XYZ file of C-alpha atoms in Angstrom:
563
model
C 59.528 -57.813 -79.958
C 56.817 -55.331 -80.822
C 53.304 -56.324 -79.622
C 50.450 -55.556 -81.999
C 47.311 -53.708 -80.877
C 45.338 -56.901 -81.470
C 47.655 -58.887 -79.214
C 47.556 -56.166 -76.539
C 43.755 -56.378 -76.269
C 43.642 -60.166 -75.765
C 42.922 -61.386 -72.249
C 45.897 -63.467 -71.012
C 45.235 -67.194 -70.919
C 45.083 -68.867 -67.537
C 47.490 -71.758 -66.920
C 46.137 -75.197 -67.740
C 44.857 -77.370 -64.968
C 43.304 -74.595 -62.825
C 39.709 -75.634 -63.548
C 38.868 -72.276 -65.149
C 37.977 -71.190 -68.648
C 41.100 -69.857 -70.277
C 39.533 -66.835 -71.999
C 36.343 -64.814 -72.113
C 34.761 -61.392 -72.528
C 35.526 -58.378 -70.348
C 32.258 -57.179 -68.784
C 31.685 -53.470 -69.341
C 28.324 -53.227 -67.571
C 26.368 -55.153 -64.983
C 22.640 -55.418 -64.173
C 21.226 -54.101 -60.921
C 17.812 -54.652 -59.383
C 16.218 -51.288 -58.610
C 13.092 -49.964 -56.918
C 11.725 -46.914 -58.725
C 8.838 -44.675 -57.729
C 5.548 -45.612 -59.419
C 3.544 -42.611 -60.640
C 0.505 -43.561 -58.546
C 2.546 -43.269 -55.355
C 4.071 -40.013 -56.549
C 0.634 -38.604 -57.398
C -1.072 -39.442 -54.084
C -1.492 -36.328 -51.888
C -1.870 -38.580 -48.837
C 1.462 -40.266 -49.581
C 0.135 -43.829 -49.761
C 2.344 -46.686 -50.929
C -0.372 -47.676 -53.394
C 1.665 -50.227 -55.295
C 2.495 -52.111 -52.085
C -1.075 -52.482 -50.841
C -2.358 -53.372 -54.304
C 0.172 -56.211 -54.410
C -1.048 -57.528 -51.052
C -4.671 -57.304 -52.189
C -3.796 -59.108 -55.422
C -2.514 -61.989 -53.259
C -5.785 -61.997 -51.305
C -4.238 -60.776 -48.030
C -6.951 -58.202 -47.355
C -6.019 -57.252 -43.808
C -2.322 -56.871 -44.631
C -3.295 -54.653 -47.573
C -5.502 -52.540 -45.286
C -2.725 -52.188 -42.716
C -0.222 -51.192 -45.391
C -2.675 -48.610 -46.694
C -3.551 -47.204 -43.255
C 0.088 -46.774 -42.356
C -0.249 -43.571 -44.384
C -3.988 -42.872 -44.579
C -6.362 -43.902 -41.769
C -9.555 -43.449 -43.802
C -9.695 -45.781 -46.836
C -13.485 -46.202 -46.744
C -13.806 -42.407 -46.929
C -11.148 -41.834 -49.568
C -12.434 -44.679 -51.698
C -15.603 -42.603 -52.045
C -14.627 -38.915 -52.090
C -11.017 -38.713 -53.289
C -10.653 -37.513 -56.873
C -7.877 -40.103 -57.308
C -5.048 -38.187 -59.013
C -3.197 -41.500 -58.661
C -5.390 -42.894 -61.423
C -4.719 -39.940 -63.693
C -1.004 -40.702 -63.282
C -1.378 -44.492 -63.672
C 0.773 -45.926 -66.481
C -1.968 -48.390 -67.357
C -3.811 -45.462 -68.988
C -1.499 -46.040 -71.964
C -2.598 -49.676 -72.223
C -6.316 -50.129 -71.521
C -7.308 -47.745 -68.727
C -6.104 -46.859 -65.257
C -6.287 -49.263 -62.340
C -9.415 -48.344 -60.347
C -7.353 -47.639 -57.244
C -10.114 -45.791 -55.391
C -12.505 -48.731 -55.843
C -10.037 -51.205 -54.343
C -9.320 -48.753 -51.530
C -13.036 -48.515 -50.789
C -13.336 -52.318 -50.792
C -10.583 -52.591 -48.184
C -12.064 -49.789 -46.086
C -15.531 -51.326 -46.100
C -14.115 -54.782 -45.333
C -12.246 -53.352 -42.327
C -15.475 -51.838 -40.996
C -17.319 -55.126 -41.540
C -14.667 -57.129 -39.672
C -13.957 -54.542 -36.979
C -10.236 -54.218 -37.700
C -8.509 -51.749 -35.368
C -5.223 -49.842 -35.403
C -2.296 -51.185 -33.431
C -1.649 -49.018 -30.333
C 1.790 -47.401 -29.920
C 4.465 -49.483 -28.254
C 5.396 -46.633 -25.888
C 3.877 -43.360 -24.707
C 5.880 -40.144 -24.847
C 3.925 -38.163 -22.267
C 3.754 -35.185 -24.638
C 0.396 -33.485 -25.230
C -0.751 -32.092 -28.569
C -3.810 -29.926 -29.206
C -5.456 -30.308 -32.606
C -7.932 -27.555 -33.530
C -10.459 -28.787 -36.063
C -11.842 -32.282 -36.646
C -11.885 -32.251 -40.434
C -9.680 -34.501 -42.574
C -6.413 -32.712 -41.790
C -7.006 -32.576 -38.038
C -8.156 -36.199 -37.866
C -5.157 -37.379 -39.896
C -2.724 -35.511 -37.667
C -4.438 -36.892 -34.553
C -4.122 -40.444 -35.890
C -0.439 -40.221 -36.785
C 0.463 -38.408 -33.556
C -1.371 -41.030 -31.484
C 0.417 -43.822 -33.364
C 3.688 -42.088 -32.464
C 2.777 -42.293 -28.779
C 1.640 -38.727 -28.096
C -1.495 -37.770 -26.176
C -3.874 -35.988 -28.560
C -6.902 -33.817 -27.839
C -9.062 -32.621 -30.749
C -11.224 -29.545 -30.164
C -13.844 -28.514 -32.698
C -16.825 -26.150 -32.699
C -19.174 -28.606 -34.438
C -21.526 -30.973 -32.615
C -19.880 -34.042 -34.223
C -16.392 -34.644 -35.662
C -15.715 -34.789 -39.388
C -15.713 -31.145 -40.440
C -16.687 -30.625 -44.064
C -16.741 -34.388 -44.605
C -19.858 -34.418 -42.424
C -21.303 -30.961 -43.032
C -20.240 -30.330 -46.617
C -20.129 -33.672 -48.457
C -23.657 -35.039 -48.974
C -24.588 -38.447 -47.581
C -25.223 -39.892 -51.063
C -21.463 -39.573 -51.630
C -20.282 -40.350 -48.088
C -22.737 -42.318 -45.916
C -22.552 -41.191 -42.305
C -22.169 -44.697 -40.875
C -18.937 -44.998 -42.886
C -17.633 -41.666 -41.591
C -18.564 -42.569 -38.012
C -16.869 -45.972 -38.224
C -13.599 -44.510 -39.521
C -13.546 -41.856 -36.775
C -14.465 -44.384 -34.065
C -11.128 -46.140 -34.580
C -9.341 -42.968 -33.484
C -11.283 -42.971 -30.224
C -10.257 -46.590 -29.647
C -6.663 -45.545 -30.375
C -6.879 -43.020 -27.534
C -7.624 -39.717 -29.309
C -9.927 -37.537 -27.195
C -12.586 -35.416 -28.929
C -14.057 -32.271 -27.399
C -16.858 -31.057 -29.654
C -18.838 -27.800 -29.447
C -15.610 -26.153 -28.321
C -14.774 -22.912 -30.136
C -11.179 -21.778 -29.702
C -10.911 -18.014 -29.307
C -7.620 -17.604 -27.420
C -4.949 -20.024 -28.609
C -2.357 -19.153 -25.979
C -4.870 -19.561 -23.155
C -5.945 -22.963 -24.508
C -2.336 -24.067 -24.754
C -1.394 -22.996 -21.235
C -4.557 -24.193 -19.495
C -4.394 -27.588 -21.196
C -0.626 -27.961 -20.691
C -0.171 -28.669 -24.395
C 3.363 -28.951 -25.743
C 2.371 -28.016 -29.275
C -0.644 -27.164 -31.451
C -1.841 -28.147 -34.919
C -4.399 -25.758 -36.433
C -6.643 -27.531 -38.952
C -9.752 -25.375 -39.128
C -11.839 -25.803 -42.265
C -13.108 -23.272 -44.776
C -16.618 -22.837 -43.368
C -17.151 -19.136 -44.120
C -18.917 -18.494 -47.417
C -17.849 -15.661 -49.673
C -20.606 -13.205 -50.459
C -21.463 -11.090 -53.465
C -23.767 -8.089 -53.783
C -26.562 -8.546 -56.315
C -29.015 -5.677 -56.905
C -32.485 -6.268 -55.396
C -31.202 -9.296 -53.493
C -33.857 -10.511 -51.049
C -32.204 -12.273 -48.112
C -35.174 -14.622 -47.740
C -34.564 -16.025 -51.208
C -30.769 -16.242 -51.003
C -28.834 -18.962 -49.178
C -25.125 -19.621 -48.993
C -24.074 -23.104 -50.040
C -22.115 -24.037 -46.900
C -24.972 -23.068 -44.576
C -27.460 -24.829 -46.856
C -25.516 -28.111 -46.930
C -24.898 -27.959 -43.199
C -28.599 -27.319 -42.569
C -29.569 -30.338 -44.630
C -27.171 -32.496 -42.598
C -28.457 -31.230 -39.230
C -32.120 -31.233 -40.298
C -32.471 -27.468 -39.879
C -32.896 -26.661 -43.574
C -36.497 -26.316 -44.739
C -37.657 -28.072 -47.877
C -37.274 -26.169 -51.145
C -39.683 -25.872 -54.059
C -39.802 -24.499 -57.574
C -36.575 -23.676 -59.380
C -33.293 -23.318 -57.511
C -30.404 -21.456 -59.135
C -26.904 -22.149 -57.811
C -24.327 -19.442 -58.511
C -20.793 -20.861 -58.847
C -18.767 -23.529 -60.623
C -16.937 -25.473 -57.918
C -17.561 -28.837 -56.300
C -19.681 -27.172 -53.617
C -21.914 -25.690 -56.318
C -22.431 -29.134 -57.857
C -23.258 -30.622 -54.449
C -25.666 -27.812 -53.620
C -27.533 -28.234 -56.910
C -27.833 -31.998 -56.468
C -28.919 -31.709 -52.834
C -31.539 -29.077 -53.755
C -33.252 -31.658 -55.944
C -33.252 -34.112 -53.056
C -34.915 -31.664 -50.654
C -37.816 -30.718 -52.886
C -36.718 -28.452 -55.734
C -38.535 -29.182 -58.993
C -35.523 -28.039 -60.959
C -31.900 -27.081 -60.242
C -29.806 -24.917 -62.534
C -26.233 -23.714 -62.180
C -25.024 -20.297 -63.300
C -21.274 -20.008 -63.903
C -19.363 -17.155 -65.512
C -16.665 -19.255 -67.201
C -16.561 -22.306 -69.479
C -16.721 -25.989 -68.591
C -12.972 -26.297 -69.209
C -12.316 -23.486 -66.702
C -14.599 -24.634 -63.904
C -12.900 -25.500 -60.592
C -15.248 -28.466 -60.074
C -13.911 -31.872 -61.003
C -15.182 -33.114 -64.359
C -16.972 -36.103 -62.849
C -18.870 -33.803 -60.480
C -20.316 -31.869 -63.412
C -21.062 -35.132 -65.242
C -22.974 -36.493 -62.241
C -24.931 -33.259 -61.879
C -25.948 -33.253 -65.531
C -26.873 -36.953 -65.337
C -29.393 -35.987 -62.650
C -30.994 -33.417 -64.930
C -29.240 -30.305 -63.635
C -28.696 -27.704 -66.330
C -25.450 -25.747 -66.243
C -25.518 -22.276 -67.771
C -21.942 -21.603 -68.843
C -20.623 -18.072 -69.474
C -23.389 -16.394 -67.475
C -23.305 -14.038 -64.486
C -26.192 -12.771 -62.334
C -26.783 -9.034 -62.696
C -30.168 -8.518 -61.022
C -32.870 -10.385 -59.135
C -36.559 -10.070 -59.805
C -39.331 -11.445 -57.635
C -39.148 -14.939 -59.166
C -36.456 -14.651 -61.798
C -32.896 -13.566 -62.448
C -31.330 -11.288 -65.022
C -28.115 -12.857 -66.260
C -25.556 -11.357 -68.608
C -23.952 -13.491 -71.297
C -20.144 -13.533 -71.015
C -17.413 -14.081 -73.568
C -13.712 -14.761 -73.171
C -11.009 -12.284 -74.134
C -7.685 -13.270 -75.693
C -6.360 -14.212 -72.241
C -9.302 -16.489 -71.462
C -10.907 -14.066 -69.005
C -14.695 -13.608 -69.114
C -16.292 -10.199 -69.659
C -19.801 -8.970 -70.283
C -21.310 -8.728 -73.746
C -24.264 -6.488 -72.945
C -26.609 -9.338 -73.885
C -29.072 -10.248 -71.117
C -31.343 -13.230 -70.480
C -34.073 -13.995 -67.970
C -33.789 -17.117 -65.829
C -36.533 -18.445 -63.554
C -35.417 -18.863 -59.914
C -37.460 -19.166 -56.734
C -34.322 -19.590 -54.600
C -30.682 -18.658 -55.179
C -27.810 -20.519 -53.516
C -24.448 -18.744 -53.553
C -21.490 -21.122 -53.980
C -18.684 -18.671 -54.692
C -16.002 -20.182 -52.482
C -15.204 -20.398 -48.795
C -12.749 -18.828 -46.380
C -11.085 -20.267 -43.290
C -12.078 -19.027 -39.831
C -8.555 -18.210 -38.634
C -9.348 -15.005 -36.730
C -8.278 -16.555 -33.398
C -4.694 -16.709 -34.712
C -4.455 -13.008 -35.498
C -2.989 -12.124 -32.107
C -0.449 -14.936 -31.937
C 3.099 -13.565 -32.167
C 4.948 -14.768 -35.254
C 1.907 -16.029 -37.177
C 1.620 -14.395 -40.603
C -1.313 -14.380 -42.999
C -2.113 -14.126 -46.664
C -5.786 -13.115 -46.666
C -7.571 -15.804 -44.604
C -4.840 -18.450 -44.777
C -1.811 -18.914 -42.548
C 1.722 -18.853 -43.903
C 3.706 -21.981 -42.990
C 7.047 -23.562 -43.791
C 6.416 -25.627 -46.959
C 8.082 -28.764 -45.572
C 7.326 -28.726 -41.850
C 4.016 -26.786 -41.895
C 5.140 -24.810 -38.830
C 3.969 -21.216 -38.619
C 6.185 -18.345 -37.526
C 5.227 -19.139 -33.938
C 7.416 -21.938 -32.484
C 5.390 -25.058 -31.813
C 2.318 -23.876 -33.720
C 1.678 -25.834 -36.923
C -1.149 -25.505 -39.468
C -2.521 -27.440 -42.423
C -5.547 -28.278 -44.535
C -7.857 -25.423 -45.468
C -6.032 -23.123 -43.035
C -2.953 -22.887 -45.309
C -2.440 -22.112 -49.006
C -3.399 -25.274 -50.905
C -6.146 -26.977 -52.851
C -9.036 -27.738 -50.547
C -9.697 -31.451 -50.854
C -10.032 -34.255 -48.334
C -6.951 -36.087 -49.587
C -4.681 -33.050 -49.513
C -5.902 -32.334 -45.987
C -5.074 -35.883 -44.896
C -1.628 -35.561 -46.443
C -1.053 -32.312 -44.542
C -2.049 -34.035 -41.313
C 0.510 -36.803 -41.816
C 3.265 -34.364 -42.734
C 2.464 -32.118 -39.779
C 2.418 -35.077 -37.374
C 5.907 -36.108 -38.438
C 7.144 -32.523 -38.123
C 5.519 -32.152 -34.699
C 7.045 -35.429 -33.541
C 10.511 -34.287 -34.664
C 9.999 -30.905 -32.957
C 8.910 -32.538 -29.694
C 11.918 -34.838 -29.779
C 14.231 -31.935 -30.665
C 15.187 -33.712 -33.867
C 15.749 -32.066 -37.214
C 12.966 -32.720 -39.686
C 14.387 -34.530 -42.692
C 12.370 -34.290 -45.893
C 12.104 -37.583 -47.752
C 14.274 -37.644 -50.888
C 12.643 -37.599 -54.286
C 13.012 -40.762 -56.336
C 13.050 -41.461 -60.054
C 9.443 -41.762 -61.268
C 8.925 -44.566 -63.786
C 6.739 -43.783 -66.812
C 5.182 -46.056 -69.409
C 7.851 -45.416 -72.064
C 10.268 -47.446 -69.909
C 7.934 -50.427 -69.519
C 7.329 -53.422 -71.789
C 3.559 -53.053 -71.920
C 3.232 -55.914 -74.400
C 3.842 -58.315 -71.528
C 0.542 -57.584 -69.785
C -2.224 -57.789 -72.380
C -5.582 -56.048 -72.234
C -7.780 -56.376 -69.133
C -10.573 -53.835 -68.862
C -11.252 -51.955 -65.643
C -13.999 -53.320 -63.349
C -16.842 -50.790 -63.152
C -18.744 -49.810 -60.009
C -22.530 -49.955 -60.428
C -24.541 -46.746 -59.905
C -28.139 -45.959 -59.056
C -30.336 -44.818 -61.891
C -30.364 -40.973 -61.993
C -34.168 -40.861 -61.943
C -34.234 -42.834 -58.689
C -31.254 -41.332 -56.908
C -32.572 -37.744 -56.835
C -35.463 -38.907 -54.658
C -33.349 -39.608 -51.568
C -29.849 -39.612 -50.096
C -29.106 -43.278 -50.746
C -25.492 -43.857 -51.795
C -25.185 -43.415 -55.558
C -22.079 -45.509 -56.287
C -21.718 -49.117 -55.093
C -18.487 -50.952 -54.300
C -16.664 -53.876 -55.894
C -17.034 -57.510 -54.902
C -14.041 -59.375 -53.460
C -13.389 -61.043 -56.798
C -13.590 -57.728 -58.651
C -11.313 -55.986 -56.140
C -8.640 -58.679 -56.475
C -8.939 -58.603 -60.266
C -8.540 -54.831 -60.253
C -5.538 -55.009 -57.925
C -4.060 -57.570 -60.313
C -4.190 -55.024 -63.127
C -1.412 -53.056 -61.391
C 1.721 -53.063 -63.563
C 4.109 -52.908 -60.563
C 5.902 -50.086 -62.375
C 9.609 -49.925 -61.524
C 9.494 -52.701 -58.911
C 10.083 -56.451 -59.271
C 6.957 -58.592 -58.931
C 8.757 -61.931 -59.388
C 7.552 -62.803 -62.871
C 10.649 -65.032 -63.394
C 11.398 -63.294 -66.698
C 14.991 -62.487 -65.793
C 15.491 -65.899 -64.201
C 14.308 -67.719 -67.297
C 16.028 -65.542 -69.884
C 19.579 -65.404 -68.504
C 21.880 -67.377 -70.876
C 24.579 -67.742 -68.198
C 22.412 -69.044 -65.344
C 23.616 -66.023 -63.357
C 20.363 -65.241 -61.533
C 19.520 -66.781 -58.188
C 15.871 -67.132 -57.202
C 15.572 -66.437 -53.466
C 11.984 -67.589 -52.835
C 8.529 -66.046 -52.762
C 8.642 -62.443 -51.600
C 12.448 -62.362 -51.573
C 12.970 -61.689 -55.296
C 16.343 -62.527 -56.892
C 20.013 -61.689 -56.820
C 22.771 -61.692 -59.431
C 25.774 -64.014 -59.382
C 28.249 -61.560 -60.864
C 30.874 -64.283 -61.126
C 28.761 -65.767 -63.920
C 27.160 -62.618 -65.364
C 28.624 -61.403 -68.663
C 26.675 -58.145 -68.688
C 24.806 -59.094 -71.864
C 21.684 -57.191 -70.756
C 19.145 -59.865 -71.688
C 17.518 -59.659 -68.259
C 17.321 -55.876 -68.512
C 15.763 -55.877 -71.977
C 13.011 -58.360 -71.136
C 11.997 -56.990 -67.709
C 8.383 -55.826 -68.159
C 8.474 -53.252 -65.346
C 12.009 -51.801 -65.618
C 13.068 -53.258 -62.265
C 16.565 -53.848 -63.690
C 19.029 -51.248 -64.918
C 22.406 -51.680 -66.577
C 25.189 -49.769 -64.857
C 28.714 -49.187 -66.137
C 31.218 -51.611 -64.624
C 33.537 -48.705 -63.877
C 31.133 -47.566 -61.152
C 31.859 -50.776 -59.220
C 35.619 -51.080 -59.749
C 37.646 -50.662 -56.605
C 40.979 -51.053 -58.355
C 42.384 -51.960 -61.741
C 40.546 -53.031 -64.874
C 37.317 -55.092 -64.994
C 37.828 -58.748 -64.235
C 37.472 -60.979 -67.337
C 34.183 -62.685 -66.576
C 34.956 -66.142 -67.932
C 38.321 -66.310 -66.125
C 36.549 -65.623 -62.821
C 34.026 -68.459 -63.061
C 34.871 -71.724 -61.350
C 33.991 -74.717 -63.576
C 35.499 -77.727 -61.812
């Protein structure tokens, strides 16, 4: 007898008396719990698992949150103040009511750790291998921390009187108080890192042999200021920004007076102009040859400078210096956005000029090392391992091609430490795989509602230019937990019970706090209700064919025991 197409598609009935349903749908897809990469994690140059430590802080487990954070970045009290938080720019909550104030929560945890004296756990074993780190700025300190945690003996040599590099001698105290910097570095000493300050390295090979070092990480900062020739320039009236900021920190810089003109448009220029006001200048002005949109300084740096009364002269370049004034030429942009002179000149009062035109790294001591290659002042390294052309010599931070920020330097230090550890153990360095980044278009933002960001209080601009007191204050414990609670947990289950409550087949098993859930596929029909309601896209529907080991999909209802 001929079987119709309709009859052919019917699932065969099970014999009576077996305690099973006798018919049911054929599942074509099944739900899977997934862990996707949140954009904050992906955007962090230091490689922090931001979502994980925010979740711990939300639960009020401050020390666990701090330890999760410092597994990747040893300096949360520093980064909570000076990092430009690209994680917040990437935050999916921007599309709802404003980014999570990640840096503020990070600062809270860092300050709390200092208050309570929390220390890093020492390594379980020691390897007996010795590593020389040259430079005690953010990249060198980060590498020293991670290498020490891995059990290696670390010696940091630096030509400055105190460790910290540009964090100490370039970032003003009103942004990074020195007691905070000192406390974060002190933990490294307790961990076993040895610091040798006022030590200038001139012969790398000699240092390596005499100290019996197995490998070297070069993390020298960009301390050499770029110069420019200006007609009639009087050296007594002209300072370079790096030397000026360093002199203020060490107490060697004399007080200023009158009008100070800062030439440049980067973060260092903004700092120099703000510091000039604090050391006596009646007025600070900035001269920059491009537009605000083109300036290398971060937007908030320019905002803070202007809030303190500093005038920024956009599209201007210095052409000549008089006894107490400057001749500046007005610029305009061509069709490619490049500035050029217009032949229109203006006079600008200036008793002192500070040049902030960029810095170069002092890498001259590497010039004679076989295999090390350069591009101008920076060292060429393998993009993944950060090893130079010389075996066992690694470099990072300002010494290599990259943006020059504290957070990028810290990220380089962590990456270099892992590469150095693999090299010392004769293991192949394996780069972490990239994961699927979850964006807001895959979230159910309606679930969360509006909760505005907690704001950090700031000193009044009129008062803050009088001294170096910290400008921005931190969050309270309640505010920090509230802010951590604003995290959307993008792409990762946070146990909201939405799937558990919405499943029409009772196919989801709740495993207990912190253990999430699992699917009972014997009951699941693949309807996708759990997937559609999940607010954070922690569930995906996958074709059943990807799980079949043999034959056709099992009819779901026939597989479920009922008796």
